[in-house]
Tab-separated table of C-alpha atoms and ligand atoms in Angstrom:
chain	number	residue	atom	x	y	z
A	1	UNK	CA	1.684	-117.955	94.360
A	2	UNK	CA	5.448	-117.184	94.414
A	3	UNK	CA	6.732	-114.820	97.109
A	4	UNK	CA	9.861	-112.712	96.455
A	5	UNK	CA	11.949	-110.703	98.887
A	6	UNK	CA	14.102	-107.916	97.426
A	7	UNK	CA	16.710	-105.564	98.821
A	8	UNK	CA	17.589	-102.154	97.366
A	9	UNK	CA	20.692	-100.302	98.591
A	10	UNK	CA	22.152	-98.622	95.499
A	11	UNK	CA	22.297	-95.106	96.917
A	12	UNK	CA	21.068	-93.562	100.178
A	13	UNK	CA	17.901	-95.555	100.879
A	14	UNK	CA	17.992	-99.002	102.441
A	15	UNK	CA	14.848	-100.797	101.318
A	16	UNK	CA	13.313	-104.250	101.685
A	17	UNK	CA	10.089	-105.413	100.034
A	18	UNK	CA	8.141	-108.637	99.876
A	19	UNK	CA	5.908	-109.234	96.885
A	20	UNK	CA	3.524	-111.997	95.875
A	21	UNK	CA	2.510	-112.494	92.261
A	22	UNK	CA	1.668	-114.839	89.445
A	23	UNK	CA	1.286	-114.391	85.704
A	24	UNK	CA	-2.164	-113.071	84.839
A	25	UNK	CA	-2.917	-112.155	88.481
A	26	UNK	CA	-2.711	-108.861	90.380
A	27	UNK	CA	0.644	-108.437	92.131
A	28	UNK	CA	0.406	-107.873	95.876
A	29	UNK	CA	2.978	-105.869	97.831
A	30	UNK	CA	3.035	-107.608	101.223
A	31	UNK	CA	5.367	-104.913	102.547
A	32	UNK	CA	7.671	-102.189	101.240
A	33	UNK	CA	10.029	-100.797	103.880
A	34	UNK	CA	12.355	-97.855	103.291
A	35	UNK	CA	14.933	-96.613	105.806
A	36	UNK	CA	15.888	-93.192	104.483
A	37	UNK	CA	19.276	-91.620	105.157
A	38	UNK	CA	18.267	-88.152	103.950
A	39	UNK	CA	18.795	-86.529	107.365
A	40	UNK	CA	22.312	-87.984	107.642
A	41	UNK	CA	23.442	-86.621	104.287
A	42	UNK	CA	21.618	-83.269	104.494
A	43	UNK	CA	24.415	-81.452	106.323
A	44	UNK	CA	26.821	-82.416	103.489
A	45	UNK	CA	24.393	-81.271	100.763
A	46	UNK	CA	24.637	-84.636	98.969
A	47	UNK	CA	25.222	-88.354	99.432
A	48	UNK	CA	28.517	-89.307	101.143
A	49	UNK	CA	29.290	-92.869	99.921
A	50	UNK	CA	31.191	-93.993	103.027
A	51	UNK	CA	28.394	-92.810	105.335
A	52	UNK	CA	25.793	-94.442	103.089
A	53	UNK	CA	27.376	-97.900	103.118
A	54	UNK	CA	27.980	-97.842	106.861
A	55	UNK	CA	24.350	-97.008	107.437
A	56	UNK	CA	23.090	-99.633	104.991
A	57	UNK	CA	25.056	-102.169	107.053
A	58	UNK	CA	23.422	-100.936	110.259
A	59	UNK	CA	19.897	-100.720	108.814
A	60	UNK	CA	19.640	-103.924	106.799
A	61	UNK	CA	19.150	-106.519	109.551
A	62	UNK	CA	16.401	-104.675	111.517
A	63	UNK	CA	14.720	-103.746	108.217
A	64	UNK	CA	14.642	-107.412	107.119
A	65	UNK	CA	13.115	-108.400	110.459
A	66	UNK	CA	10.528	-105.603	110.194
A	67	UNK	CA	9.634	-106.598	106.616
A	68	UNK	CA	9.055	-110.272	107.505
A	69	UNK	CA	7.088	-109.172	110.548
A	70	UNK	CA	4.859	-106.756	108.654
A	71	UNK	CA	4.272	-109.240	105.835
A	72	UNK	CA	3.502	-111.942	108.409
A	73	UNK	CA	5.668	-114.550	106.713
A	74	UNK	CA	8.744	-116.572	107.632
A	75	UNK	CA	11.995	-116.782	105.632
A	76	UNK	CA	11.091	-120.353	104.688
A	77	UNK	CA	8.015	-119.085	102.803
A	78	UNK	CA	10.088	-116.858	100.482
A	79	UNK	CA	10.585	-118.472	97.049
A	80	UNK	CA	13.478	-116.290	95.852
A	81	UNK	CA	15.707	-113.452	97.043
A	82	UNK	CA	16.697	-110.480	94.873
A	83	UNK	CA	18.915	-107.427	95.176
A	84	UNK	CA	19.921	-104.423	93.122
A	85	UNK	CA	23.436	-105.180	91.855
A	86	UNK	CA	23.873	-101.996	89.773
A	87	UNK	CA	24.067	-99.245	88.794
A	88	UNK	CA	24.908	-97.374	91.984
A	89	UNK	CA	27.547	-96.759	94.630
A	90	UNK	CA	29.800	-99.822	94.887
A	91	UNK	CA	30.076	-99.884	98.679
A	92	UNK	CA	26.306	-99.432	99.037
A	93	UNK	CA	25.362	-102.045	96.419
A	94	UNK	CA	27.605	-104.547	98.150
A	95	UNK	CA	25.596	-104.454	101.407
A	96	UNK	CA	22.219	-105.307	99.866
A	97	UNK	CA	23.631	-107.806	97.373
A	98	UNK	CA	25.591	-109.670	100.074
A	99	UNK	CA	22.549	-109.823	102.359
A	100	UNK	CA	20.286	-111.222	99.620
A	101	UNK	CA	22.906	-113.751	98.486
A	102	UNK	CA	23.405	-114.810	102.100
A	103	UNK	CA	19.682	-115.421	102.542
A	104	UNK	CA	19.475	-117.354	99.261
A	105	UNK	CA	22.462	-119.454	100.263
A	106	UNK	CA	21.127	-120.172	103.769
A	107	UNK	CA	17.637	-121.138	102.561
A	108	UNK	CA	18.692	-122.894	99.344
A	109	UNK	CA	16.412	-120.603	97.290
A	110	UNK	CA	17.342	-118.823	94.032
A	111	UNK	CA	19.004	-115.405	93.900
A	112	UNK	CA	18.224	-112.756	91.282
A	113	UNK	CA	20.552	-109.838	90.458
A	114	UNK	CA	18.451	-106.877	89.325
A	115	UNK	CA	19.305	-103.683	87.460
A	116	UNK	CA	18.056	-100.646	89.405
A	117	UNK	CA	16.929	-98.909	86.194
A	118	UNK	CA	14.855	-101.921	85.167
A	119	UNK	CA	13.161	-101.653	88.572
A	120	UNK	CA	12.258	-98.025	87.841
A	121	UNK	CA	11.208	-98.813	84.253
A	122	UNK	CA	8.783	-101.549	85.304
A	123	UNK	CA	7.395	-99.744	88.391
A	124	UNK	CA	4.359	-98.169	86.631
A	125	UNK	CA	3.115	-101.692	85.826
A	126	UNK	CA	3.673	-103.207	89.252
A	127	UNK	CA	0.047	-104.042	90.001
A	128	UNK	CA	-0.191	-106.356	86.989
A	129	UNK	CA	2.259	-108.849	85.504
A	130	UNK	CA	1.735	-107.663	81.924
A	131	UNK	CA	4.095	-105.000	80.571
A	132	UNK	CA	2.621	-103.512	77.376
A	133	UNK	CA	4.788	-102.133	74.563
A	134	UNK	CA	5.453	-98.494	75.447
A	135	UNK	CA	7.845	-95.568	75.445
A	136	UNK	CA	9.576	-95.388	78.845
A	137	UNK	CA	11.035	-92.175	80.231
A	138	UNK	CA	13.186	-92.820	83.313
A	139	UNK	CA	14.012	-89.584	85.135
A	140	UNK	CA	16.012	-90.079	88.314
A	141	UNK	CA	18.866	-88.428	90.175
A	142	UNK	CA	21.530	-90.157	88.111
A	143	UNK	CA	19.849	-91.073	84.824
A	144	UNK	CA	17.648	-89.746	82.037
A	145	UNK	CA	16.712	-92.548	79.672
A	146	UNK	CA	14.199	-92.733	76.856
A	147	UNK	CA	13.617	-96.402	76.031
A	148	UNK	CA	11.480	-98.219	73.510
A	149	UNK	CA	9.967	-101.158	75.416
A	150	UNK	CA	8.504	-104.100	73.524
A	151	UNK	CA	7.808	-106.031	76.751
A	152	UNK	CA	9.577	-106.981	79.992
A	153	UNK	CA	13.270	-107.503	79.206
A	154	UNK	CA	12.979	-106.214	75.617
A	155	UNK	CA	14.480	-102.734	75.621
A	156	UNK	CA	16.038	-100.431	73.001
A	157	UNK	CA	17.729	-97.167	73.960
A	158	UNK	CA	16.203	-94.192	72.124
A	159	UNK	CA	17.886	-91.286	73.914
A	160	UNK	CA	19.825	-90.313	77.012
A	161	UNK	CA	21.326	-87.201	78.574
A	162	UNK	CA	24.627	-85.883	77.271
A	163	UNK	CA	25.398	-84.183	80.605
A	164	UNK	CA	23.264	-83.815	83.761
A	165	UNK	CA	20.359	-86.103	84.646
A	166	UNK	CA	16.986	-84.382	85.152
A	167	UNK	CA	16.984	-85.037	88.923
A	168	UNK	CA	20.552	-83.763	89.163
A	169	UNK	CA	19.510	-80.526	87.406
A	170	UNK	CA	16.581	-80.137	89.827
A	171	UNK	CA	18.915	-80.658	92.787
A	172	UNK	CA	21.583	-78.238	91.502
A	173	UNK	CA	19.083	-75.499	90.652
A	174	UNK	CA	17.434	-75.966	94.052
A	175	UNK	CA	20.850	-75.506	95.690
A	176	UNK	CA	21.436	-72.285	93.707
A	177	UNK	CA	18.070	-71.060	95.003
A	178	UNK	CA	19.106	-71.770	98.596
A	179	UNK	CA	16.584	-74.611	99.004
A	180	UNK	CA	17.395	-77.534	101.359
A	181	UNK	CA	18.642	-80.965	100.201
A	182	UNK	CA	17.249	-82.981	98.481
A	183	UNK	CA	16.221	-80.169	96.177
A	184	UNK	CA	13.740	-81.693	93.711
A	185	UNK	CA	10.693	-81.884	95.997
A	186	UNK	CA	11.543	-78.493	97.611
A	187	UNK	CA	11.806	-76.847	94.200
A	188	UNK	CA	8.429	-78.256	93.223
A	189	UNK	CA	6.872	-76.921	96.432
A	190	UNK	CA	8.032	-73.327	95.985
A	191	UNK	CA	7.367	-73.378	92.227
A	192	UNK	CA	3.642	-73.635	93.016
A	193	UNK	CA	3.794	-69.971	94.131
A	194	UNK	CA	5.648	-68.814	91.015
A	195	UNK	CA	4.946	-67.706	87.449
A	196	UNK	CA	6.206	-70.376	84.985
A	197	UNK	CA	6.570	-67.706	82.274
A	198	UNK	CA	8.518	-65.168	84.343
A	199	UNK	CA	11.867	-66.271	82.863
A	200	UNK	CA	12.498	-67.705	79.404
A	201	UNK	CA	15.041	-70.483	79.991
A	202	UNK	CA	16.457	-72.513	77.062
A	203	UNK	CA	14.732	-75.720	75.924
A	204	UNK	CA	18.050	-77.344	74.980
A	205	UNK	CA	18.067	-79.968	72.210
A	206	UNK	CA	14.263	-79.886	72.018
A	207	UNK	CA	14.360	-79.486	68.246
A	208	UNK	CA	17.533	-81.523	67.638
A	209	UNK	CA	17.307	-84.324	65.045
A	210	UNK	CA	18.359	-86.904	67.694
A	211	UNK	CA	16.522	-88.026	70.855
A	212	UNK	CA	19.217	-87.084	73.399
A	213	UNK	CA	18.806	-84.551	76.195
A	214	UNK	CA	21.012	-81.822	77.687
A	215	UNK	CA	20.293	-80.025	80.945
A	216	UNK	CA	23.594	-78.311	81.731
A	217	UNK	CA	22.793	-75.284	79.512
A	218	UNK	CA	19.475	-74.837	81.275
A	219	UNK	CA	21.197	-75.110	84.656
A	220	UNK	CA	23.809	-72.509	83.630
A	221	UNK	CA	21.094	-70.183	82.299
A	222	UNK	CA	19.439	-70.308	85.729
A	223	UNK	CA	22.797	-69.537	87.376
A	224	UNK	CA	23.419	-66.503	85.105
A	225	UNK	CA	19.872	-65.278	85.736
A	226	UNK	CA	20.376	-65.423	89.498
A	227	UNK	CA	23.760	-63.687	89.179
A	228	UNK	CA	22.212	-61.011	86.957
A	229	UNK	CA	19.606	-60.178	89.578
A	230	UNK	CA	22.178	-58.920	92.099
A	231	UNK	CA	23.656	-60.066	95.385
A	232	UNK	CA	23.021	-63.831	95.731
A	233	UNK	CA	22.030	-63.742	99.406
A	234	UNK	CA	19.516	-60.968	98.711
A	235	UNK	CA	18.103	-62.631	95.568
A	236	UNK	CA	17.359	-65.936	97.299
A	237	UNK	CA	15.764	-64.089	100.229
A	238	UNK	CA	13.049	-62.866	97.871
A	239	UNK	CA	10.521	-65.723	97.950
A	240	UNK	CA	8.663	-64.496	94.870
A	241	UNK	CA	11.831	-64.353	92.753
A	242	UNK	CA	12.827	-67.841	93.921
A	243	UNK	CA	9.331	-69.138	93.145
A	244	UNK	CA	9.343	-67.533	89.673
A	245	UNK	CA	12.759	-69.008	88.799
A	246	UNK	CA	11.726	-72.439	90.133
A	247	UNK	CA	8.444	-72.393	88.200
A	248	UNK	CA	10.143	-71.222	84.984
A	249	UNK	CA	12.832	-73.917	85.325
A	250	UNK	CA	10.171	-76.581	85.871
A	251	UNK	CA	8.252	-75.295	82.852
A	252	UNK	CA	11.363	-75.609	80.651
A	253	UNK	CA	12.050	-79.157	81.892
A	254	UNK	CA	8.416	-80.186	81.337
A	255	UNK	CA	8.421	-78.823	77.772
A	256	UNK	CA	11.676	-80.621	76.950
A	257	UNK	CA	10.488	-83.969	78.344
A	258	UNK	CA	7.018	-83.771	76.787
A	259	UNK	CA	8.494	-82.616	73.457
A	260	UNK	CA	11.030	-85.443	73.300
A	261	UNK	CA	8.352	-88.035	74.067
A	262	UNK	CA	6.038	-86.560	71.432
A	263	UNK	CA	8.754	-86.759	68.775
A	264	UNK	CA	9.775	-90.305	69.666
A	265	UNK	CA	6.427	-91.894	70.438
A	266	UNK	CA	6.361	-93.941	67.228
A	267	UNK	CA	3.411	-96.337	67.161
A	268	UNK	CA	3.099	-96.543	70.968
A	269	UNK	CA	-0.147	-95.794	72.793
A	270	UNK	CA	1.447	-95.698	76.255
A	271	UNK	CA	4.167	-93.552	77.812
A	272	UNK	CA	5.499	-94.693	81.205
A	273	UNK	CA	7.223	-92.203	83.505
A	274	UNK	CA	9.426	-93.505	86.312
A	275	UNK	CA	12.226	-92.490	88.676
A	276	UNK	CA	12.209	-89.882	91.449
A	277	UNK	CA	11.412	-86.905	89.211
A	278	UNK	CA	8.178	-88.569	88.063
A	279	UNK	CA	6.811	-87.690	91.554
A	280	UNK	CA	6.593	-84.131	90.251
A	281	UNK	CA	2.912	-83.250	89.899
A	282	UNK	CA	3.474	-80.336	87.482
A	283	UNK	CA	5.294	-82.719	85.173
A	284	UNK	CA	2.606	-85.389	85.508
A	285	UNK	CA	-0.047	-82.774	84.652
A	286	UNK	CA	1.960	-81.549	81.656
A	287	UNK	CA	2.104	-85.089	80.234
A	288	UNK	CA	-1.619	-85.645	80.829
A	289	UNK	CA	-2.482	-82.340	79.144
A	290	UNK	CA	-0.225	-83.015	76.157
A	291	UNK	CA	-1.177	-86.629	75.496
A	292	UNK	CA	-4.792	-87.091	76.655
A	293	UNK	CA	-6.166	-85.479	73.436
A	294	UNK	CA	-4.062	-87.972	71.431
A	295	UNK	CA	-5.476	-90.899	73.440
A	296	UNK	CA	-2.026	-91.816	74.704
A	297	UNK	CA	-2.073	-93.367	78.179
A	298	UNK	CA	0.388	-91.965	80.718
A	299	UNK	CA	1.417	-94.720	83.157
A	300	UNK	CA	3.076	-93.553	86.388
A	301	UNK	CA	3.582	-95.397	89.656
A	302	UNK	CA	2.241	-93.925	92.913
A	303	UNK	CA	4.826	-91.466	94.391
A	304	UNK	CA	6.190	-93.959	96.971
A	305	UNK	CA	7.151	-96.286	94.106
A	306	UNK	CA	8.713	-93.507	91.970
A	307	UNK	CA	11.595	-92.788	94.347
A	308	UNK	CA	14.004	-95.568	95.324
A	309	UNK	CA	12.226	-98.575	96.859
A	310	UNK	CA	12.581	-102.356	96.916
A	311	UNK	CA	9.076	-103.196	95.646
A	312	UNK	CA	10.141	-102.241	92.112
A	313	UNK	CA	13.205	-104.493	92.443
A	314	UNK	CA	11.019	-107.354	93.714
A	315	UNK	CA	8.682	-106.838	90.757
A	316	UNK	CA	11.494	-106.902	88.177
A	317	UNK	CA	12.761	-110.045	89.919
A	318	UNK	CA	9.299	-111.633	89.940
A	319	UNK	CA	8.941	-111.255	86.163
A	320	UNK	CA	12.348	-112.891	85.664
A	321	UNK	CA	11.619	-115.603	88.250
A	322	UNK	CA	8.343	-116.469	86.471
A	323	UNK	CA	10.434	-116.876	83.298
A	324	UNK	CA	12.605	-119.421	85.091
A	325	UNK	CA	15.590	-117.088	85.416
A	326	UNK	CA	18.009	-116.826	88.354
A	327	UNK	CA	21.556	-115.524	88.919
A	328	UNK	CA	24.547	-117.461	90.287
A	329	UNK	CA	25.627	-116.608	93.836
A	330	UNK	CA	28.980	-115.609	92.338
A	331	UNK	CA	27.310	-112.645	90.553
A	332	UNK	CA	29.300	-109.490	91.249
A	333	UNK	CA	27.919	-106.000	91.732
A	334	UNK	CA	28.219	-103.764	88.633
A	335	UNK	CA	28.331	-100.083	89.696
A	336	UNK	CA	28.122	-98.918	86.053
A	337	UNK	CA	25.684	-101.539	84.784
A	338	UNK	CA	23.915	-100.175	81.671
A	339	UNK	CA	20.373	-101.430	81.200
A	340	UNK	CA	20.478	-100.714	77.467
B	401	KG4	O1	14.895	-92.410	91.492
B	401	KG4	P1	15.442	-91.670	92.633
B	401	KG4	O2	14.743	-91.742	93.970
B	401	KG4	O3	16.925	-92.046	92.912
B	401	KG4	C1	17.834	-92.322	91.886
B	401	KG4	O4	17.860	-93.475	91.420
B	401	KG4	O5	18.537	-91.342	91.501
B	401	KG4	O6	15.508	-90.140	92.174
B	401	KG4	C2	15.972	-89.126	93.007
B	401	KG4	C3	15.832	-87.796	92.269
B	401	KG4	C4	16.477	-86.635	93.033
B	401	KG4	O7	17.252	-85.878	92.122
B	401	KG4	C5	15.288	-85.854	93.540
B	401	KG4	O8	15.540	-84.478	93.728
B	401	KG4	C6	14.284	-86.088	92.441
B	401	KG4	O9	14.443	-87.446	92.104
B	401	KG4	N1	12.910	-85.827	92.863
B	401	KG4	C7	12.138	-84.841	92.353
B	401	KG4	C8	10.909	-84.874	93.064
B	401	KG4	N2	10.978	-85.904	93.973
B	401	KG4	C9	12.211	-86.474	93.833
B	401	KG4	N3	12.373	-83.951	91.390
B	401	KG4	C10	11.394	-83.079	91.092
B	401	KG4	N4	10.195	-83.044	91.727
B	401	KG4	C11	9.919	-83.924	92.704
B	401	KG4	N5	8.732	-83.896	93.331
B	402	ZN	ZN1	16.551	-94.750	91.560
């Protein structure tokens, strides 16, 4: 059975995974290593590209050794090497792509250049090699994409955000509420203590005739609400107020995402959620509640495969490798690579 090694370094996580799979068989993750840089970037309140690339360069070699060790295989047993070559931060992408190309060159094995968003899109189906026709909603820190999927590699863009990505909105609202970076998971945590109907935030573009999203109005509405409640430092000290705003924001986001999927489901029987925001349990529950009565399956990867990881990149590469595809070693990184 083919074995693939993939590297992901598009943003602030350095990741290496080794995957074994064959058409019609269960895919096996031999290892999925992630070296997170969250602590490094926390004091800046966001990702600093120069710091990220320097740390990818430091982390990649030990992470490769650890991955081979944990998987119990040698480099010679790997059938192909893959890396994320876009979209992402140029100086970060370059580290992972160069490492994977170097390994392919040294071992004489094929190289595969993989789109980070395709990794996310396919992640809910990682345990199998079949990707059913479905509606895919990718909700990450940089992207919000609604895609009609006919099968692996057959994608049609249905809708996208006209301003902020969902994860970006989570992070910005969390910052306004005085929550630590990265904000999404912190906002979810405190929202559990809040009333989701305490504030009526706008469900922007929910009833628009197109399938695009907008989250900047919602974000601004949260800002005005906080400002209207008085002195900022005092408002965010009140845990109940923060929890109520967080829960109400999350409720608005859930309704928008569920509503857009309902309107654009077409003939599909499966909706796949992927990207960091799909870790959010309130959102997962909202989709289950909305679509279970309609017998629509909600496919979501386990949380560790929703945020950035290399197993999803290895899986996207495996499907292409099994189709006989590979990329030339001259393939350049594409920081703005559009999947669709
Ligand atoms: O897919 P991802 O790991 O990286 C990108 O490709 O962007 O997504 C990161 C985003 C961040 O905005 C983060 O705050 C958000 O996913 N996120 C969450 C949760 N976990 C991660 N947002 C809401 N609830 C969560 N539990
Ligand atoms: Zn991502």
